[in-house]
Each structure stands twice: as C-alpha cells, then as structure tokens.
Coordinates of C-alpha atoms and ligand atoms in Angstrom, one line a residue:
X1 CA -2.1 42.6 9.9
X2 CA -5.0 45.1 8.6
X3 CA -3.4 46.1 5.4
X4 CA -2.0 42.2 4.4
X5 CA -3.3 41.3 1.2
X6 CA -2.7 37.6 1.8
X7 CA -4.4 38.0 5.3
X8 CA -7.4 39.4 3.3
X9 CA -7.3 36.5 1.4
X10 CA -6.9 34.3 4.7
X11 CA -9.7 36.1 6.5
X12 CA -11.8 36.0 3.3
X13 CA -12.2 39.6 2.9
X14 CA -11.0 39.5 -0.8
X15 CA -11.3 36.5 -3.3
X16 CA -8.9 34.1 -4.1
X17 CA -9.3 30.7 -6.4
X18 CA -8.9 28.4 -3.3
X19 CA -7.0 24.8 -4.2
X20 CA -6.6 23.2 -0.5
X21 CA -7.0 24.8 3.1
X22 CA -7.2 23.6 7.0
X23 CA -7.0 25.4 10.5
X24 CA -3.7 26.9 9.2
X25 CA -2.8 26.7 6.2
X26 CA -4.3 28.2 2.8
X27 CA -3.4 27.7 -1.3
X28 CA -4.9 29.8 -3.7
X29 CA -3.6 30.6 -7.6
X30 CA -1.3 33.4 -7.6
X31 CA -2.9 36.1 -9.7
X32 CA 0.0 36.6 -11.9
X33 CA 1.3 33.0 -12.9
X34 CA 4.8 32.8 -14.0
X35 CA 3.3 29.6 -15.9
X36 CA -0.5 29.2 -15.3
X37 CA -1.0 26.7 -12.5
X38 CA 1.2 28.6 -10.7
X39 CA 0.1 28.4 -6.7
X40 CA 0.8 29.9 -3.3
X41 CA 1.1 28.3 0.3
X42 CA 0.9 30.9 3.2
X43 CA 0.1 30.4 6.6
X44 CA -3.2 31.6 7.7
X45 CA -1.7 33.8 10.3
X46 CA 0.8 36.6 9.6
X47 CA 4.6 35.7 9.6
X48 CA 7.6 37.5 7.8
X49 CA 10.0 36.7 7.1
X50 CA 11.0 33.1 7.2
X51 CA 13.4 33.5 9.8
X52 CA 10.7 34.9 12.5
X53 CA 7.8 31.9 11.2
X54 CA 7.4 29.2 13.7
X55 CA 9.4 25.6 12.9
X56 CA 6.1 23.9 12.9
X57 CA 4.1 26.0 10.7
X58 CA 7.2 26.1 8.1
X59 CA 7.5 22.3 8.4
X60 CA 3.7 22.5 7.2
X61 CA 4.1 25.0 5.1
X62 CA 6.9 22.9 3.0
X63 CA 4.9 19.7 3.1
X64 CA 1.8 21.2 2.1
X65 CA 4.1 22.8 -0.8
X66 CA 5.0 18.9 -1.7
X67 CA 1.2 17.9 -1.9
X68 CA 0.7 20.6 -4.1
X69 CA 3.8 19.9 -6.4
X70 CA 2.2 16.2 -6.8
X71 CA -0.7 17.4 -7.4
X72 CA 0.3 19.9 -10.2
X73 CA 2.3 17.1 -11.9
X74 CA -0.6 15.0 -11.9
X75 CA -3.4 17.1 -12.1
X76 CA -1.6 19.4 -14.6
X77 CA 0.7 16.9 -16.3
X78 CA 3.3 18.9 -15.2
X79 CA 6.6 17.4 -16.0
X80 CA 8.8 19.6 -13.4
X81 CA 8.2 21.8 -10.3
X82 CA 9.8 25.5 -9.1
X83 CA 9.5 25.6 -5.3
X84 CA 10.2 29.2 -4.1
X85 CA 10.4 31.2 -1.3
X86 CA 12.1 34.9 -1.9
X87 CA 12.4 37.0 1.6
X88 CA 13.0 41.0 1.6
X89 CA 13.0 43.6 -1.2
X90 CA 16.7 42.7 -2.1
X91 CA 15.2 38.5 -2.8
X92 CA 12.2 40.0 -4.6
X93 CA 9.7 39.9 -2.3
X94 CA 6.5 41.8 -2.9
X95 CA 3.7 40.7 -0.4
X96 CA 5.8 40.5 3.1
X97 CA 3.3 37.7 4.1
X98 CA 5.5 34.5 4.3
X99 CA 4.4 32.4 0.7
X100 CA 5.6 29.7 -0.9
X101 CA 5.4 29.6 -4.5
X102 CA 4.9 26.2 -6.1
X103 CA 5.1 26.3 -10.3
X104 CA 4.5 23.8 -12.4
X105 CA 7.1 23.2 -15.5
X106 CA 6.6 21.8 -18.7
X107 CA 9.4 20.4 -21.4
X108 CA 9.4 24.1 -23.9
X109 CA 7.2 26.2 -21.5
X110 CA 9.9 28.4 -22.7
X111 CA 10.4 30.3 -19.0
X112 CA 13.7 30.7 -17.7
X113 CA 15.3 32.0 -14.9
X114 CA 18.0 34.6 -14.8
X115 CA 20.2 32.3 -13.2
X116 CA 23.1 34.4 -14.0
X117 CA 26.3 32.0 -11.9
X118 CA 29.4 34.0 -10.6
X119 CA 33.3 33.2 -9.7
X120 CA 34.6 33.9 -7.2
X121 CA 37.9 35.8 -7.2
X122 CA 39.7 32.8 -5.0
X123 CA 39.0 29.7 -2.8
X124 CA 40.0 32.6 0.0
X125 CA 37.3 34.7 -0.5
X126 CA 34.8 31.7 -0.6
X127 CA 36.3 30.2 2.0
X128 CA 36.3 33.7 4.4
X129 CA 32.6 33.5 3.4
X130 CA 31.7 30.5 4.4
X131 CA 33.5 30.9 7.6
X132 CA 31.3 34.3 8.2
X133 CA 28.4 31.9 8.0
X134 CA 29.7 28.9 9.6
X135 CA 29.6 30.9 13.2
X136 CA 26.4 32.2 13.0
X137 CA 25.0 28.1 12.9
Ligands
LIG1 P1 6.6 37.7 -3.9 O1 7.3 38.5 -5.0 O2 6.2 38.5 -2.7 O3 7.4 36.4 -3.6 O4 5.3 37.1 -4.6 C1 4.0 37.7 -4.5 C2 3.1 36.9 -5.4 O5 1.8 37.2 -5.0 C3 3.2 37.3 -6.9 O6 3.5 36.2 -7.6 C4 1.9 38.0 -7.2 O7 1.5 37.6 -8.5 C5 1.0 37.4 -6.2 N1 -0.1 38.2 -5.8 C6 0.0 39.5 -5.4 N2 -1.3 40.0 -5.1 C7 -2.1 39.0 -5.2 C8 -3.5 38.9 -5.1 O8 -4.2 39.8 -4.7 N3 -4.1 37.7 -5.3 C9 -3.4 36.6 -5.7 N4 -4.0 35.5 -6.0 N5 -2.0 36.7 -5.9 C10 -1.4 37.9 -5.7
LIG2 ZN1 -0.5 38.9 6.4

C-alpha cells in the first residue's frame, strides 16, 4: 500500500523507534503515547482489518503483543498492561494498517478509559442480540 504510513515504517521509508522485528513482524513506539512506553505490533505486510488478516500472522501478531507486555512490565516496571486492537472509523481507528497497541500501566498514571457501561432495556433484547451473532459463528 503506497500511501500506508505503517508500511513506510515497515519498508523503512520513514523513521520509527524500533523495539523488536523478524521476517514479519515489526514494534516501534507509537508517536503519540497514551502513557509513554506505549508500543505498536503490525505486520510487516499490509492487512485491514482484522477480519481479512491471515490466522497465522494474527496468532503472531498476539504473541509478539505478549512478549512485549512482559517486557514493558519488566523493563518499564510497569505494574499493568492495555492490549488493544480498534478496527474501522466507528472503533477509532486512524491508521487502517492492522496494529496492536500494547500500553503499559502504572498504580496513579492517572489515565482512564471512557468505559461508559450500558443496560439493556430487557434479557429479550440481549438475548435477540446474541442470537443475531450466534448464527453468524
Ligand atoms: P489507531 O487509532 O489507528 O488504533 O492508532 C493509530 C496509532 O498510530 C496512534 O496511537 C498514533 O499515535 C500512532 N501513529 C500515527 N502515525 C504514526 C507515526 O507516523 N509514527 C508512529 N510511531 N506512530 C504513529
Ligand atoms: Zn500498510
């Protein structure tokens, strides 16, 4: 993808503050930290979104994402770990290069997440929404 900012990144084209790579896989510090440490998995190659990225290269992408999370605790001292993946506009998704965010947390970093939990009207309406789901497996 020629205009990919993450496949810039991949290909080298632009800097990034690289933490691990292979034949596949890259992590680099995301640019704008939500704490600093903050890092970001991708796949060399371009996927998007998660539901069109290979099995195998997600599998890798997710364990690389645990490496990193161990790493960040003991590298970092961090005493918790955000692991993210936001897909589409609607999720939040800026760079529509599959990514997986991987934060570190400390006790009082003082971030949190809008986490805003909703009822629902009924066990019916949850219910008719699992359902909706349920046949699509
Ligand atoms: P998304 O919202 O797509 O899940 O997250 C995109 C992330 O990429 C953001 O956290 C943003 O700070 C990071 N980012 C965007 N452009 C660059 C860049 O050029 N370099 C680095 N290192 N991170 C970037
Ligand atoms: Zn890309």
């Amino acid at each position: 993808m020629k205009e990919c900012i993450f496949c810039k990144i991949a290909n080298k084209e632009i800097p990034a503050t690289v933490i691990y790579e292979d034949n596949d896989i890259l992590v680099f510090m995301d640019i704008g930290p939500i704490i600093k440490g903050h890092a970001l998995v991708i796949p060399k190659k371009h996927y998007d979104p998660v539901t069109e990225t290979p099995d195998e290269i997600l599998t890798r992408l997710h364990l690389t994402a645990k490496r990193i999370a161990k790493a960040q605790m003991n590298g970092l001292g961090a005493d918790g770990v955000n692991i993210m993946q936001n897909n589409g506009t609607a999720a939040g998704q800026e760079v529509p290069h599959i990514h997986i965010h991987v934060i570190p947390r400390f006790e009082n970093d003082g971030h949190h997440w809008n986490w805003n939990a909703k009822t629902y009207e009924n066990f019916d309406e949850m219910n008719e929404l699992a359902e909706n789901v349920r046949k699509q497996i």
